[in-house]
Amino acid sequence: MSAHAVSANVPSADVRLFEVGPRDGLQNETTLLSVDQKVALIERLVLAGARDIEIGSFVHPRWVPQMAETGEVAARLTSDPGTRFWALVPNPIGLERAIDAGVKHVAVFLSSSETHNQNNLNRTIAESLANLEDACRLARAEHMMVRAYVSTVFGCPFEGQVDFARVLEICARLLDFGAFQVSLGDTTGVGKPYQVREGCRLALEAFGPEAVALHLHDTQGLALANSLLAYEVGVRHFDSAVAGMGGCPYAPGAAGNVSTEDLVNLFEAMGLDTAYDLDAVCATARWLNEETGIAPRSRYFAYWGAHHPQQVP
């Protein structure tokens, strides 16, 4: 992958969306995409306005076969000063694979719930933090940009409510390790609007607006309400997935990520700039459906599709 410097300028917008569809979306879909399909999806997202795109992960393919070819995908992509391609890494070994693939932007992750972390990573939170400290140290030595996910911050399928003081403590550790931003994950989509608003307020108060992002799933249909209240308290960075792809393997019934097209529509309806072309995002969701059979789950796509009927050859 032809990568740009970590300090490259990225066009500004009122709200910044971080596209996770090619990674968090696809890894939870049963459909396996080819390298060509993944590259085509990412290139369409770039043309639609995506400036931060998670292209895959360097997790062992035994656990996530959907991400087995991330290195090949990275090699096929050419970034420019306005686009950053990211890859998820679970540990220093995954980071070494990302370095070998030429990736310059990586994301690390752990859970704020001990039980979820054990189920997902087979480690305690303390063990994960020690592992990620090593990974971040290596990333800094390679002049890489690091982002961090903290999962289950608004509720865990095993433990229920999570102590938000623990969430803030974990976030502080990750930022101290060198992550430039922490993404607060409502992994199973159980967060309630006022709960999300208060959690975001506390995180913003502790770390500032550039260091805090929000990662929502739409299990209970509250992702847009949660996004709106988070915006009102100062969150300006949101994760999303085209077509609302995704889910959570450790949460029965968990829905996909909040869709990129629904978030773009929400913020544009508020008069805010997202740097996205909403029609192009929806066209990408339609292409994904035609190419792979993955059905878009967003409300706005249903509206858009009714007004943009497919052309019959």
mmCIF file with all atom_site columns, C-alpha atoms in Angstrom, residues 10-183:
data_model
loop_
_atom_site.group_PDB
_atom_site.id
_atom_site.type_symbol
_atom_site.label_atom_id
_atom_site.label_alt_id
_atom_site.label_comp_id
_atom_site.label_asym_id
_atom_site.label_entity_id
_atom_site.label_seq_id
_atom_site.pdbx_PDB_ins_code
_atom_site.Cartn_x
_atom_site.Cartn_y
_atom_site.Cartn_z
_atom_site.occupancy
_atom_site.B_iso_or_equiv
_atom_site.pdbx_formal_charge
_atom_site.auth_seq_id
_atom_site.auth_comp_id
_atom_site.auth_asym_id
_atom_site.auth_atom_id
_atom_site.pdbx_PDB_model_num
ATOM 1   C CA . VAL A 1 10  ? -7.296  15.374  6.001  1.00 0.00 ? 10  VAL A CA 1
ATOM 2   C CA . PRO A 1 11  ? -10.119 17.618  4.760  1.00 0.00 ? 11  PRO A CA 1
ATOM 3   C CA . SER A 1 12  ? -12.120 19.108  7.594  1.00 0.00 ? 12  SER A CA 1
ATOM 4   C CA . ALA A 1 13  ? -15.850 18.607  8.146  1.00 0.00 ? 13  ALA A CA 1
ATOM 5   C CA . ASP A 1 14  ? -18.334 19.506  10.853 1.00 0.00 ? 14  ASP A CA 1
ATOM 6   C CA . VAL A 1 15  ? -18.619 15.805  11.727 1.00 0.00 ? 15  VAL A CA 1
ATOM 7   C CA . ARG A 1 16  ? -16.012 13.123  10.943 1.00 0.00 ? 16  ARG A CA 1
ATOM 8   C CA . LEU A 1 17  ? -17.192 9.601   10.139 1.00 0.00 ? 17  LEU A CA 1
ATOM 9   C CA . PHE A 1 18  ? -14.866 6.614   10.423 1.00 0.00 ? 18  PHE A CA 1
ATOM 10  C CA . GLU A 1 19  ? -15.967 3.888   7.995  1.00 0.00 ? 19  GLU A CA 1
ATOM 11  C CA . VAL A 1 20  ? -15.740 0.415   9.557  1.00 0.00 ? 20  VAL A CA 1
ATOM 12  C CA . GLY A 1 21  ? -17.801 -1.531  7.014  1.00 0.00 ? 21  GLY A CA 1
ATOM 13  C CA . PRO A 1 22  ? -14.919 -3.332  5.272  1.00 0.00 ? 22  PRO A CA 1
ATOM 14  C CA . ARG A 1 23  ? -13.718 -4.623  8.665  1.00 0.00 ? 23  ARG A CA 1
ATOM 15  C CA . ASP A 1 24  ? -16.276 -4.614  11.490 1.00 0.00 ? 24  ASP A CA 1
ATOM 16  C CA . GLY A 1 25  ? -19.103 -4.962  9.000  1.00 0.00 ? 25  GLY A CA 1
ATOM 17  C CA . LEU A 1 26  ? -17.768 -7.756  6.835  1.00 0.00 ? 26  LEU A CA 1
ATOM 18  C CA . GLN A 1 27  ? -16.211 -9.787  9.657  1.00 0.00 ? 27  GLN A CA 1
ATOM 19  C CA . ASN A 1 28  ? -19.688 -10.473 11.036 1.00 0.00 ? 28  ASN A CA 1
ATOM 20  C CA . GLU A 1 29  ? -21.299 -11.303 7.687  1.00 0.00 ? 29  GLU A CA 1
ATOM 21  C CA . THR A 1 30  ? -21.542 -14.900 6.496  1.00 0.00 ? 30  THR A CA 1
ATOM 22  C CA . THR A 1 31  ? -20.754 -13.865 2.921  1.00 0.00 ? 31  THR A CA 1
ATOM 23  C CA . LEU A 1 32  ? -17.036 -14.034 2.105  1.00 0.00 ? 32  LEU A CA 1
ATOM 24  C CA . LEU A 1 33  ? -15.852 -11.363 -0.320 1.00 0.00 ? 33  LEU A CA 1
ATOM 25  C CA . SER A 1 34  ? -12.941 -11.808 -2.699 1.00 0.00 ? 34  SER A CA 1
ATOM 26  C CA . VAL A 1 35  ? -9.958  -9.467  -2.635 1.00 0.00 ? 35  VAL A CA 1
ATOM 27  C CA . ASP A 1 36  ? -11.277 -7.830  -5.813 1.00 0.00 ? 36  ASP A CA 1
ATOM 28  C CA . GLN A 1 37  ? -14.668 -7.222  -4.184 1.00 0.00 ? 37  GLN A CA 1
ATOM 29  C CA . LYS A 1 38  ? -13.125 -5.784  -1.026 1.00 0.00 ? 38  LYS A CA 1
ATOM 30  C CA . VAL A 1 39  ? -10.898 -3.433  -3.004 1.00 0.00 ? 39  VAL A CA 1
ATOM 31  C CA . ALA A 1 40  ? -13.842 -2.342  -5.154 1.00 0.00 ? 40  ALA A CA 1
ATOM 32  C CA . LEU A 1 41  ? -15.929 -1.653  -2.038 1.00 0.00 ? 41  LEU A CA 1
ATOM 33  C CA . ILE A 1 42  ? -13.188 0.452   -0.456 1.00 0.00 ? 42  ILE A CA 1
ATOM 34  C CA . GLU A 1 43  ? -12.578 2.394   -3.664 1.00 0.00 ? 43  GLU A CA 1
ATOM 35  C CA . ARG A 1 44  ? -16.303 3.149   -3.950 1.00 0.00 ? 44  ARG A CA 1
ATOM 36  C CA . LEU A 1 45  ? -16.331 4.392   -0.362 1.00 0.00 ? 45  LEU A CA 1
ATOM 37  C CA . VAL A 1 46  ? -13.419 6.716   -1.116 1.00 0.00 ? 46  VAL A CA 1
ATOM 38  C CA . LEU A 1 47  ? -15.306 8.130   -4.100 1.00 0.00 ? 47  LEU A CA 1
ATOM 39  C CA . ALA A 1 48  ? -18.361 8.595   -1.852 1.00 0.00 ? 48  ALA A CA 1
ATOM 40  C CA . GLY A 1 49  ? -16.323 10.780  0.491  1.00 0.00 ? 49  GLY A CA 1
ATOM 41  C CA . ALA A 1 50  ? -14.936 8.401   3.130  1.00 0.00 ? 50  ALA A CA 1
ATOM 42  C CA . ARG A 1 51  ? -11.621 9.721   4.445  1.00 0.00 ? 51  ARG A CA 1
ATOM 43  C CA . ASP A 1 52  ? -10.925 7.191   7.216  1.00 0.00 ? 52  ASP A CA 1
ATOM 44  C CA . ILE A 1 53  ? -11.617 3.587   6.246  1.00 0.00 ? 53  ILE A CA 1
ATOM 45  C CA . GLU A 1 54  ? -10.854 0.429   8.196  1.00 0.00 ? 54  GLU A CA 1
ATOM 46  C CA . ILE A 1 55  ? -9.907  -1.976  5.425  1.00 0.00 ? 55  ILE A CA 1
ATOM 47  C CA . GLY A 1 56  ? -9.574  -5.182  7.452  1.00 0.00 ? 56  GLY A CA 1
ATOM 48  C CA . SER A 1 57  ? -7.755  -6.798  10.347 1.00 0.00 ? 57  SER A CA 1
ATOM 49  C CA . PHE A 1 58  ? -4.653  -8.845  11.027 1.00 0.00 ? 58  PHE A CA 1
ATOM 50  C CA . VAL A 1 59  ? -6.385  -11.298 13.333 1.00 0.00 ? 59  VAL A CA 1
ATOM 51  C CA . HIS A 1 60  ? -5.597  -14.994 12.857 1.00 0.00 ? 60  HIS A CA 1
ATOM 52  C CA . PRO A 1 61  ? -7.730  -16.245 9.932  1.00 0.00 ? 61  PRO A CA 1
ATOM 53  C CA . ARG A 1 62  ? -8.777  -19.266 11.984 1.00 0.00 ? 62  ARG A CA 1
ATOM 54  C CA . TRP A 1 63  ? -10.851 -16.908 14.130 1.00 0.00 ? 63  TRP A CA 1
ATOM 55  C CA . VAL A 1 64  ? -11.947 -14.407 11.495 1.00 0.00 ? 64  VAL A CA 1
ATOM 56  C CA . PRO A 1 65  ? -11.751 -16.022 8.038  1.00 0.00 ? 65  PRO A CA 1
ATOM 57  C CA . GLN A 1 66  ? -13.436 -12.993 6.464  1.00 0.00 ? 66  GLN A CA 1
ATOM 58  C CA . MET A 1 67  ? -10.243 -10.998 7.127  1.00 0.00 ? 67  MET A CA 1
ATOM 59  C CA . ALA A 1 68  ? -7.740  -13.583 5.879  1.00 0.00 ? 68  ALA A CA 1
ATOM 60  C CA . GLU A 1 69  ? -6.604  -11.517 2.871  1.00 0.00 ? 69  GLU A CA 1
ATOM 61  C CA . THR A 1 70  ? -6.187  -8.085  4.485  1.00 0.00 ? 70  THR A CA 1
ATOM 62  C CA . GLY A 1 71  ? -2.525  -7.921  3.493  1.00 0.00 ? 71  GLY A CA 1
ATOM 63  C CA . GLU A 1 72  ? -3.451  -8.442  -0.166 1.00 0.00 ? 72  GLU A CA 1
ATOM 64  C CA . VAL A 1 73  ? -6.176  -5.805  0.080  1.00 0.00 ? 73  VAL A CA 1
ATOM 65  C CA . ALA A 1 74  ? -3.705  -3.313  1.581  1.00 0.00 ? 74  ALA A CA 1
ATOM 66  C CA . ALA A 1 75  ? -1.218  -3.954  -1.215 1.00 0.00 ? 75  ALA A CA 1
ATOM 67  C CA . ARG A 1 76  ? -3.860  -3.122  -3.821 1.00 0.00 ? 76  ARG A CA 1
ATOM 68  C CA . LEU A 1 77  ? -4.853  0.249   -2.351 1.00 0.00 ? 77  LEU A CA 1
ATOM 69  C CA . THR A 1 78  ? -3.259  3.605   -3.078 1.00 0.00 ? 78  THR A CA 1
ATOM 70  C CA . SER A 1 79  ? -3.887  6.308   -0.498 1.00 0.00 ? 79  SER A CA 1
ATOM 71  C CA . ASP A 1 80  ? -3.652  10.039  -1.041 1.00 0.00 ? 80  ASP A CA 1
ATOM 72  C CA . PRO A 1 81  ? -3.136  12.941  1.387  1.00 0.00 ? 81  PRO A CA 1
ATOM 73  C CA . GLY A 1 82  ? -6.875  13.091  2.033  1.00 0.00 ? 82  GLY A CA 1
ATOM 74  C CA . THR A 1 83  ? -7.482  9.408   2.801  1.00 0.00 ? 83  THR A CA 1
ATOM 75  C CA . ARG A 1 84  ? -6.295  7.148   5.618  1.00 0.00 ? 84  ARG A CA 1
ATOM 76  C CA . PHE A 1 85  ? -6.577  3.367   5.444  1.00 0.00 ? 85  PHE A CA 1
ATOM 77  C CA . TRP A 1 86  ? -6.631  1.567   8.796  1.00 0.00 ? 86  TRP A CA 1
ATOM 78  C CA . ALA A 1 87  ? -6.280  -2.050  9.903  1.00 0.00 ? 87  ALA A CA 1
ATOM 79  C CA . LEU A 1 88  ? -7.225  -3.664  13.203 1.00 0.00 ? 88  LEU A CA 1
ATOM 80  C CA . VAL A 1 89  ? -4.433  -5.464  15.073 1.00 0.00 ? 89  VAL A CA 1
ATOM 81  C CA . PRO A 1 90  ? -4.985  -7.619  18.191 1.00 0.00 ? 90  PRO A CA 1
ATOM 82  C CA . ASN A 1 91  ? -1.411  -7.743  19.477 1.00 0.00 ? 91  ASN A CA 1
ATOM 83  C CA . PRO A 1 92  ? 2.247   -7.129  18.531 1.00 0.00 ? 92  PRO A CA 1
ATOM 84  C CA . ILE A 1 93  ? 2.195   -10.109 16.149 1.00 0.00 ? 93  ILE A CA 1
ATOM 85  C CA . GLY A 1 94  ? -0.729  -8.619  14.250 1.00 0.00 ? 94  GLY A CA 1
ATOM 86  C CA . LEU A 1 95  ? 1.064   -5.288  14.226 1.00 0.00 ? 95  LEU A CA 1
ATOM 87  C CA . GLU A 1 96  ? 4.152   -6.878  12.669 1.00 0.00 ? 96  GLU A CA 1
ATOM 88  C CA . ARG A 1 97  ? 1.927   -8.245  9.892  1.00 0.00 ? 97  ARG A CA 1
ATOM 89  C CA . ALA A 1 98  ? 0.454   -4.777  9.363  1.00 0.00 ? 98  ALA A CA 1
ATOM 90  C CA . ILE A 1 99  ? 3.950   -3.288  9.142  1.00 0.00 ? 99  ILE A CA 1
ATOM 91  C CA . ASP A 1 100 ? 4.952   -5.934  6.590  1.00 0.00 ? 100 ASP A CA 1
ATOM 92  C CA . ALA A 1 101 ? 1.872   -5.016  4.532  1.00 0.00 ? 101 ALA A CA 1
ATOM 93  C CA . GLY A 1 102 ? 2.816   -1.335  4.518  1.00 0.00 ? 102 GLY A CA 1
ATOM 94  C CA . VAL A 1 103 ? -0.099  -0.194  6.682  1.00 0.00 ? 103 VAL A CA 1
ATOM 95  C CA . LYS A 1 104 ? 0.542   3.112   8.452  1.00 0.00 ? 104 LYS A CA 1
ATOM 96  C CA . HIS A 1 105 ? -2.663  3.452   10.508 1.00 0.00 ? 105 HIS A CA 1
ATOM 97  C CA . VAL A 1 106 ? -3.735  0.760   12.967 1.00 0.00 ? 106 VAL A CA 1
ATOM 98  C CA . ALA A 1 107 ? -6.465  0.225   15.528 1.00 0.00 ? 107 ALA A CA 1
ATOM 99  C CA . VAL A 1 108 ? -6.158  -1.787  18.737 1.00 0.00 ? 108 VAL A CA 1
ATOM 100 C CA . PHE A 1 109 ? -8.989  -3.066  20.890 1.00 0.00 ? 109 PHE A CA 1
ATOM 101 C CA . LEU A 1 110 ? -10.134 -4.540  24.178 1.00 0.00 ? 110 LEU A CA 1
ATOM 102 C CA . SER A 1 111 ? -13.307 -4.704  26.233 1.00 0.00 ? 111 SER A CA 1
ATOM 103 C CA . SER A 1 112 ? -14.287 -2.815  29.372 1.00 0.00 ? 112 SER A CA 1
ATOM 104 C CA . SER A 1 113 ? -15.954 -6.030  30.608 1.00 0.00 ? 113 SER A CA 1
ATOM 105 C CA . GLU A 1 114 ? -13.730 -8.787  32.006 1.00 0.00 ? 114 GLU A CA 1
ATOM 106 C CA . THR A 1 115 ? -16.053 -11.561 30.836 1.00 0.00 ? 115 THR A CA 1
ATOM 107 C CA . HIS A 1 116 ? -16.474 -10.156 27.337 1.00 0.00 ? 116 HIS A CA 1
ATOM 108 C CA . ASN A 1 117 ? -12.716 -9.622  27.077 1.00 0.00 ? 117 ASN A CA 1
ATOM 109 C CA . GLN A 1 118 ? -12.088 -13.239 28.086 1.00 0.00 ? 118 GLN A CA 1
ATOM 110 C CA . ASN A 1 119 ? -14.615 -14.481 25.525 1.00 0.00 ? 119 ASN A CA 1
ATOM 111 C CA . ASN A 1 120 ? -13.334 -12.223 22.763 1.00 0.00 ? 120 ASN A CA 1
ATOM 112 C CA . LEU A 1 121 ? -9.572  -12.179 23.417 1.00 0.00 ? 121 LEU A CA 1
ATOM 113 C CA . ASN A 1 122 ? -8.992  -14.994 25.931 1.00 0.00 ? 122 ASN A CA 1
ATOM 114 C CA . ARG A 1 123 ? -7.235  -12.531 28.239 1.00 0.00 ? 123 ARG A CA 1
ATOM 115 C CA . THR A 1 124 ? -7.961  -10.451 31.303 1.00 0.00 ? 124 THR A CA 1
ATOM 116 C CA . ILE A 1 125 ? -8.215  -6.699  30.822 1.00 0.00 ? 125 ILE A CA 1
ATOM 117 C CA . ALA A 1 126 ? -4.862  -6.290  32.586 1.00 0.00 ? 126 ALA A CA 1
ATOM 118 C CA . GLU A 1 127 ? -3.227  -8.789  30.218 1.00 0.00 ? 127 GLU A CA 1
ATOM 119 C CA . SER A 1 128 ? -4.751  -7.039  27.209 1.00 0.00 ? 128 SER A CA 1
ATOM 120 C CA . LEU A 1 129 ? -3.491  -3.649  28.377 1.00 0.00 ? 129 LEU A CA 1
ATOM 121 C CA . ALA A 1 130 ? 0.042   -5.001  28.799 1.00 0.00 ? 130 ALA A CA 1
ATOM 122 C CA . ASN A 1 131 ? -0.159  -6.519  25.316 1.00 0.00 ? 131 ASN A CA 1
ATOM 123 C CA . LEU A 1 132 ? -1.438  -3.303  23.779 1.00 0.00 ? 132 LEU A CA 1
ATOM 124 C CA . GLU A 1 133 ? 1.213   -1.223  25.523 1.00 0.00 ? 133 GLU A CA 1
ATOM 125 C CA . ASP A 1 134 ? 3.828   -3.294  23.703 1.00 0.00 ? 134 ASP A CA 1
ATOM 126 C CA . ALA A 1 135 ? 1.954   -2.962  20.404 1.00 0.00 ? 135 ALA A CA 1
ATOM 127 C CA . CYS A 1 136 ? 1.638   0.810   20.771 1.00 0.00 ? 136 CYS A CA 1
ATOM 128 C CA . ARG A 1 137 ? 5.327   1.126   21.625 1.00 0.00 ? 137 ARG A CA 1
ATOM 129 C CA . LEU A 1 138 ? 6.232   -0.742  18.442 1.00 0.00 ? 138 LEU A CA 1
ATOM 130 C CA . ALA A 1 139 ? 3.769   1.343   16.407 1.00 0.00 ? 139 ALA A CA 1
ATOM 131 C CA . ARG A 1 140 ? 5.290   4.581   17.692 1.00 0.00 ? 140 ARG A CA 1
ATOM 132 C CA . ALA A 1 141 ? 8.746   3.341   16.747 1.00 0.00 ? 141 ALA A CA 1
ATOM 133 C CA . GLU A 1 142 ? 7.418   2.805   13.207 1.00 0.00 ? 142 GLU A CA 1
ATOM 134 C CA . HIS A 1 143 ? 5.800   6.283   13.154 1.00 0.00 ? 143 HIS A CA 1
ATOM 135 C CA . MET A 1 144 ? 2.337   4.753   12.848 1.00 0.00 ? 144 MET A CA 1
ATOM 136 C CA . MET A 1 145 ? -0.911  6.350   13.955 1.00 0.00 ? 145 MET A CA 1
ATOM 137 C CA . VAL A 1 146 ? -2.860  4.306   16.534 1.00 0.00 ? 146 VAL A CA 1
ATOM 138 C CA . ARG A 1 147 ? -6.568  4.373   17.323 1.00 0.00 ? 147 ARG A CA 1
ATOM 139 C CA . ALA A 1 148 ? -8.168  2.324   20.113 1.00 0.00 ? 148 ALA A CA 1
ATOM 140 C CA . TYR A 1 149 ? -11.556 0.662   20.546 1.00 0.00 ? 149 TYR A CA 1
ATOM 141 C CA . VAL A 1 150 ? -13.045 0.029   23.977 1.00 0.00 ? 150 VAL A CA 1
ATOM 142 C CA . SER A 1 151 ? -15.973 -2.392  23.715 1.00 0.00 ? 151 SER A CA 1
ATOM 143 C CA . THR A 1 152 ? -19.151 -2.899  25.780 1.00 0.00 ? 152 THR A CA 1
ATOM 144 C CA . VAL A 1 153 ? -18.898 0.517   27.442 1.00 0.00 ? 153 VAL A CA 1
ATOM 145 C CA . PHE A 1 154 ? -22.680 0.923   27.735 1.00 0.00 ? 154 PHE A CA 1
ATOM 146 C CA . GLY A 1 155 ? -23.514 -2.670  28.619 1.00 0.00 ? 155 GLY A CA 1
ATOM 147 C CA . CYS A 1 156 ? -22.177 -6.227  28.428 1.00 0.00 ? 156 CYS A CA 1
ATOM 148 C CA . PRO A 1 157 ? -24.141 -9.358  27.392 1.00 0.00 ? 157 PRO A CA 1
ATOM 149 C CA . PHE A 1 158 ? -22.511 -11.244 30.284 1.00 0.00 ? 158 PHE A CA 1
ATOM 150 C CA . GLU A 1 159 ? -22.100 -8.685  33.069 1.00 0.00 ? 159 GLU A CA 1
ATOM 151 C CA . GLY A 1 160 ? -24.832 -6.175  32.309 1.00 0.00 ? 160 GLY A CA 1
ATOM 152 C CA . GLN A 1 161 ? -24.009 -2.591  33.258 1.00 0.00 ? 161 GLN A CA 1
ATOM 153 C CA . VAL A 1 162 ? -20.307 -1.677  33.130 1.00 0.00 ? 162 VAL A CA 1
ATOM 154 C CA . ASP A 1 163 ? -18.782 0.759   35.625 1.00 0.00 ? 163 ASP A CA 1
ATOM 155 C CA . PHE A 1 164 ? -18.012 3.840   33.528 1.00 0.00 ? 164 PHE A CA 1
ATOM 156 C CA . ALA A 1 165 ? -15.163 4.792   35.847 1.00 0.00 ? 165 ALA A CA 1
ATOM 157 C CA . ARG A 1 166 ? -13.460 1.608   34.615 1.00 0.00 ? 166 ARG A CA 1
ATOM 158 C CA . VAL A 1 167 ? -14.147 2.671   31.020 1.00 0.00 ? 167 VAL A CA 1
ATOM 159 C CA . LEU A 1 168 ? -12.482 6.035   31.607 1.00 0.00 ? 168 LEU A CA 1
ATOM 160 C CA . GLU A 1 169 ? -9.510  4.395   33.315 1.00 0.00 ? 169 GLU A CA 1
ATOM 161 C CA . ILE A 1 170 ? -8.981  2.061   30.344 1.00 0.00 ? 170 ILE A CA 1
ATOM 162 C CA . CYS A 1 171 ? -9.300  4.962   27.900 1.00 0.00 ? 171 CYS A CA 1
ATOM 163 C CA . ALA A 1 172 ? -6.729  6.963   29.846 1.00 0.00 ? 172 ALA A CA 1
ATOM 164 C CA . ARG A 1 173 ? -4.278  4.050   29.729 1.00 0.00 ? 173 ARG A CA 1
ATOM 165 C CA . LEU A 1 174 ? -4.703  3.643   25.968 1.00 0.00 ? 174 LEU A CA 1
ATOM 166 C CA . LEU A 1 175 ? -4.172  7.343   25.349 1.00 0.00 ? 175 LEU A CA 1
ATOM 167 C CA . ASP A 1 176 ? -1.082  7.219   27.561 1.00 0.00 ? 176 ASP A CA 1
ATOM 168 C CA . PHE A 1 177 ? 0.218   4.344   25.421 1.00 0.00 ? 177 PHE A CA 1
ATOM 169 C CA . GLY A 1 178 ? 0.069   6.636   22.392 1.00 0.00 ? 178 GLY A CA 1
ATOM 170 C CA . ALA A 1 179 ? -3.380  6.129   20.871 1.00 0.00 ? 179 ALA A CA 1
ATOM 171 C CA . PHE A 1 180 ? -4.561  9.427   19.403 1.00 0.00 ? 180 PHE A CA 1
ATOM 172 C CA . GLN A 1 181 ? -8.236  8.570   19.904 1.00 0.00 ? 181 GLN A CA 1
ATOM 173 C CA . VAL A 1 182 ? -10.464 6.113   21.768 1.00 0.00 ? 182 VAL A CA 1
ATOM 174 C CA . SER A 1 183 ? -13.724 4.908   20.266 1.00 0.00 ? 183 SER A CA 1
#
